[in-house]
XYZ file of C-alpha atoms in Angstrom:
302
model
C -15.168 24.957 -5.204
C -14.073 21.390 -7.456
C -14.942 17.922 -6.819
C -11.404 16.673 -5.813
C -12.557 12.707 -5.230
C -15.695 10.184 -5.055
C -16.002 7.793 -2.092
C -17.605 4.477 -3.043
C -20.014 5.098 -0.070
C -21.078 8.493 -1.270
C -18.734 11.067 0.221
C -17.530 13.910 -1.278
C -14.262 15.539 -1.345
C -14.545 19.493 -1.916
C -11.076 21.432 -3.067
C -11.348 25.077 -2.484
C -13.989 24.810 0.117
C -16.557 27.347 1.471
C -18.944 26.041 3.857
C -21.972 25.594 1.713
C -25.675 25.207 2.108
C -25.279 21.188 1.292
C -29.033 21.183 -1.079
C -27.928 23.946 -3.511
C -24.501 22.495 -3.819
C -26.070 18.914 -4.706
C -28.740 20.584 -7.179
C -26.440 22.567 -8.692
C -24.035 19.886 -9.508
C -26.686 17.738 -10.516
C -28.332 19.978 -12.982
C -24.283 20.836 -14.410
C -24.256 20.653 -18.252
C -20.688 18.791 -17.221
C -20.757 16.974 -14.705
C -22.710 13.623 -15.655
C -21.676 13.759 -19.723
C -18.153 13.606 -18.696
C -18.092 10.822 -16.371
C -19.863 8.803 -18.717
C -18.257 9.437 -22.064
C -14.844 8.073 -20.544
C -16.325 4.801 -20.185
C -18.618 4.994 -23.084
C -17.760 1.272 -24.630
C -19.193 0.047 -21.316
C -22.684 1.303 -20.067
C -24.755 -1.704 -19.744
C -27.288 0.168 -17.286
C -26.604 -2.402 -14.019
C -26.175 -1.738 -10.927
C -23.055 -1.691 -9.133
C -23.961 -4.759 -7.308
C -24.893 -6.640 -9.865
C -21.249 -5.588 -11.632
C -19.453 -6.679 -8.356
C -21.085 -10.466 -9.108
C -20.069 -10.387 -12.625
C -16.514 -9.010 -11.542
C -16.205 -12.241 -8.330
C -17.849 -15.184 -11.376
C -14.697 -13.543 -13.412
C -12.503 -14.569 -10.715
C -13.709 -17.816 -10.020
C -12.414 -17.997 -14.054
C -9.215 -17.375 -13.464
C -9.042 -19.106 -10.182
C -9.714 -22.435 -11.972
C -6.778 -21.713 -14.663
C -5.060 -21.512 -12.076
C -5.695 -24.546 -10.664
C -5.202 -26.405 -13.354
C -1.819 -24.718 -14.090
C -0.584 -26.408 -10.878
C -2.274 -29.253 -12.057
C -1.099 -29.909 -15.705
C 2.421 -28.122 -14.774
C 2.317 -25.810 -17.268
C -0.491 -22.972 -18.863
C -1.036 -24.050 -22.850
C -1.927 -21.766 -25.497
C -5.203 -22.160 -24.937
C -5.006 -20.920 -21.785
C -3.101 -18.499 -21.875
C -5.417 -16.790 -24.508
C -8.527 -17.289 -22.407
C -6.557 -15.693 -19.156
C -5.251 -12.587 -21.441
C -9.124 -12.505 -22.795
C -10.098 -12.160 -19.392
C -7.807 -9.911 -17.580
C -9.805 -7.553 -20.786
C -12.803 -8.383 -19.258
C -11.960 -7.988 -16.043
C -10.648 -4.210 -16.360
C -14.099 -3.271 -18.307
C -15.890 -4.728 -15.873
C -14.403 -2.768 -13.252
C -15.001 0.376 -15.230
C -18.493 -0.918 -15.436
C -18.509 -0.741 -11.710
C -17.564 3.166 -11.170
C -18.881 4.204 -13.491
C -22.610 2.159 -12.083
C -21.569 3.846 -8.522
C -21.084 7.239 -9.801
C -23.943 7.486 -11.747
C -25.599 6.065 -7.519
C -23.885 8.079 -5.927
C -25.452 11.050 -7.869
C -29.062 9.960 -7.991
C -28.689 9.036 -4.144
C -27.348 12.719 -3.292
C -29.631 15.074 -5.688
C -32.927 13.118 -4.899
C -32.186 13.132 -1.273
C -29.600 16.676 -0.490
C -31.811 16.700 3.544
C -29.247 13.928 4.013
C -25.813 15.287 3.774
C -23.868 18.027 4.898
C -20.629 19.756 5.004
C -17.334 19.454 7.385
C -14.255 21.426 6.942
C -11.287 19.084 7.607
C -8.701 19.555 10.283
C -6.576 17.830 12.312
C -8.956 17.528 14.615
C -11.065 15.634 11.941
C -8.337 12.827 11.037
C -11.331 10.220 11.584
C -13.339 10.706 8.917
C -10.548 10.075 6.404
C -9.539 6.858 8.506
C -13.539 6.356 7.715
C -12.600 5.632 4.234
C -9.709 4.292 3.929
C -9.746 0.948 1.785
C -12.214 2.001 -0.813
C -11.261 2.716 -4.311
C -12.445 6.339 -4.863
C -14.484 7.369 -7.985
C -13.174 10.616 -9.900
C -9.844 10.532 -8.400
C -7.378 9.614 -11.028
C -3.845 8.730 -11.259
C -1.999 11.435 -12.959
C 0.410 8.598 -14.403
C -2.269 5.793 -15.854
C -5.632 7.620 -14.677
C -6.481 4.766 -13.050
C -8.464 4.917 -9.654
C -6.814 5.520 -6.186
C -7.270 4.199 -2.715
C -6.749 7.031 0.590
C -3.623 5.381 2.173
C -1.760 6.687 5.188
C 1.370 5.906 7.174
C 1.751 4.099 10.091
C 1.663 5.707 13.588
C 3.086 3.138 15.534
C 3.504 4.568 18.424
C -0.385 5.201 19.080
C 0.084 8.922 18.572
C -3.182 10.318 17.415
C -2.857 11.094 13.347
C -2.739 14.556 11.095
C -4.341 15.469 7.664
C -0.193 15.318 6.790
C -0.332 11.056 7.283
C -2.704 10.809 4.192
C -2.241 10.556 0.656
C -3.501 8.478 -2.191
C -1.986 5.772 -3.821
C -3.026 4.566 -7.251
C -4.591 0.983 -7.599
C -2.142 -0.036 -10.368
C 0.748 -0.648 -7.531
C -0.486 -4.073 -6.667
C -0.726 -5.185 -9.810
C 1.947 -7.114 -12.096
C 4.831 -5.866 -12.442
C 4.702 -5.502 -16.279
C 1.602 -3.507 -15.799
C 2.475 -1.510 -12.355
C 2.054 1.927 -11.290
C 3.588 3.729 -8.452
C 1.322 6.980 -8.397
C 0.741 8.736 -5.135
C -0.747 12.145 -4.637
C -0.166 13.879 -1.095
C -3.892 14.527 -0.287
C -3.905 18.270 -0.404
C -4.495 19.911 3.463
C -5.689 23.792 1.867
C -9.299 24.225 1.912
C -11.080 21.257 1.839
C -14.519 19.857 2.899
C -16.132 16.778 2.782
C -20.192 15.757 2.688
C -21.512 13.533 3.494
C -24.747 11.692 5.249
C -25.732 13.431 7.933
C -26.635 10.256 10.260
C -22.576 9.245 10.723
C -22.733 10.373 14.310
C -18.916 9.021 14.845
C -18.549 12.424 11.819
C -20.087 14.690 14.809
C -17.128 15.149 17.449
C -13.084 15.512 17.771
C -10.633 13.090 16.278
C -9.400 13.055 20.139
C -12.624 12.641 21.186
C -13.588 9.293 19.461
C -10.225 8.290 20.811
C -11.156 8.741 23.904
C -14.851 7.540 23.566
C -13.291 4.141 22.621
C -10.741 4.120 24.803
C -13.548 3.099 27.141
C -13.384 -0.804 28.020
C -17.725 -1.436 27.285
C -17.430 0.681 24.000
C -14.480 -1.897 23.254
C -16.192 -4.653 24.376
C -19.763 -4.275 22.422
C -17.503 -3.113 19.604
C -15.595 -6.827 19.523
C -18.793 -8.803 19.871
C -20.271 -6.600 16.845
C -17.476 -7.077 14.299
C -17.638 -10.717 15.781
C -20.430 -11.852 14.158
C -19.509 -10.687 10.365
C -16.203 -12.378 10.635
C -16.395 -14.418 7.136
C -18.851 -11.744 5.081
C -17.786 -9.818 3.019
C -17.675 -6.000 1.874
C -19.184 -4.838 -1.292
C -17.142 -1.510 -0.386
C -13.849 -2.684 -0.142
C -12.929 -3.786 -3.146
C -9.379 -5.541 -3.444
C -7.552 -3.648 -5.960
C -5.888 -6.542 -7.672
C -8.709 -8.802 -8.013
C -11.986 -6.409 -8.321
C -14.271 -8.513 -5.732
C -15.226 -7.735 -1.832
C -12.649 -8.226 0.433
C -13.804 -10.703 3.547
C -13.731 -9.994 6.937
C -11.380 -12.165 9.017
C -10.031 -12.286 12.818
C -6.439 -12.396 13.762
C -5.645 -16.490 14.760
C -2.670 -14.594 17.655
C -3.207 -11.308 18.612
C -3.331 -10.010 22.257
C -7.308 -9.065 22.616
C -6.854 -5.468 21.749
C -9.400 -4.392 19.864
C -7.547 -2.462 16.822
C -4.968 -5.161 16.055
C -7.636 -7.730 15.475
C -9.855 -7.995 12.689
C -8.948 -6.801 8.337
C -9.991 -7.689 5.794
C -8.487 -9.794 3.060
C -8.946 -10.621 -0.582
C -11.471 -14.344 -1.606
C -8.692 -14.821 -4.182
C -6.263 -17.480 -3.588
C -3.331 -16.559 -2.825
C -3.656 -13.249 -2.602
C -1.510 -11.300 -0.115
C -4.394 -7.622 -0.543
C -4.973 -7.147 3.613
C -7.166 -4.351 4.632
C -6.257 -3.156 8.677
C -9.120 -2.572 10.421
C -6.622 -0.631 12.790
C -8.716 2.452 14.281
C -12.194 3.225 15.634
C -12.773 5.460 12.620
C -12.988 1.798 10.755
C -14.227 0.126 12.532
C -17.443 1.947 12.464
C -17.489 2.030 8.693
C -17.515 -1.500 8.986
C -20.183 -1.848 11.152
C -22.472 1.145 9.429
C -22.439 -0.375 6.161
C -23.146 -4.044 7.618
C -25.450 -2.451 10.855
C -26.838 1.297 9.829
C -24.982 2.513 12.472
C -21.355 2.675 14.179
C -19.181 2.575 17.555
C -21.750 5.494 19.047
């Protein structure tokens, strides 16, 4: 059994999956002589002892500095050598702070899971459980590195514009470097492995206890959709600390489409607050809406 990836909210993807006793898994994982040192050694120059929340705030401050430089360039009509050098310093600082964020998140996940293994359970993945993957769409994934550039990856999926149910074949890993400036862009992708995959996740996520088809059926009820719309609308313009822009590494902001036809799966999206950034994450499935509400209110749509 191998750890394939760890999502920022603590879910673990495991390969060569056998149905394990979760408590024993976390005990062995936490006590492993290679687990924590290996993770820390990758970022040994960036150890700060700060929480991921504190580092996220620092990333937001760095982004403010970038915005000020962009405004100055727009006002002056050019970039001075001094400003260009400062911008390059900020680029390095942002990259290092993002590594700090990953390290802090990784430690927080490990500590939470090893301290409270009874709060987690194991689920096998199949086409009837693809909503478990949709639940995590758009999150930066710890311990899942691009084989080309070693940047972290995010979970993506193909579009099913015909409204048919997703399958495991629709999902893949995408390098966060895809969104970088062309000079530093990486288009690395990896197909999501289909054989013997399992999720270790928190046991209080009710959406994971039913099939994808059942979740879709429940969500089709008018009363469920109405309640979901009202709850999600109450958080418009709030930031989501679990979803970071892959370019600027700052929390994305919930928005409501100005023009929509009233369909809840085409109504809300997350957008990077950096001026001019076009990065968005659509909340286009019941599972994604459940994940958003769970992070904000402690419960999903069920």
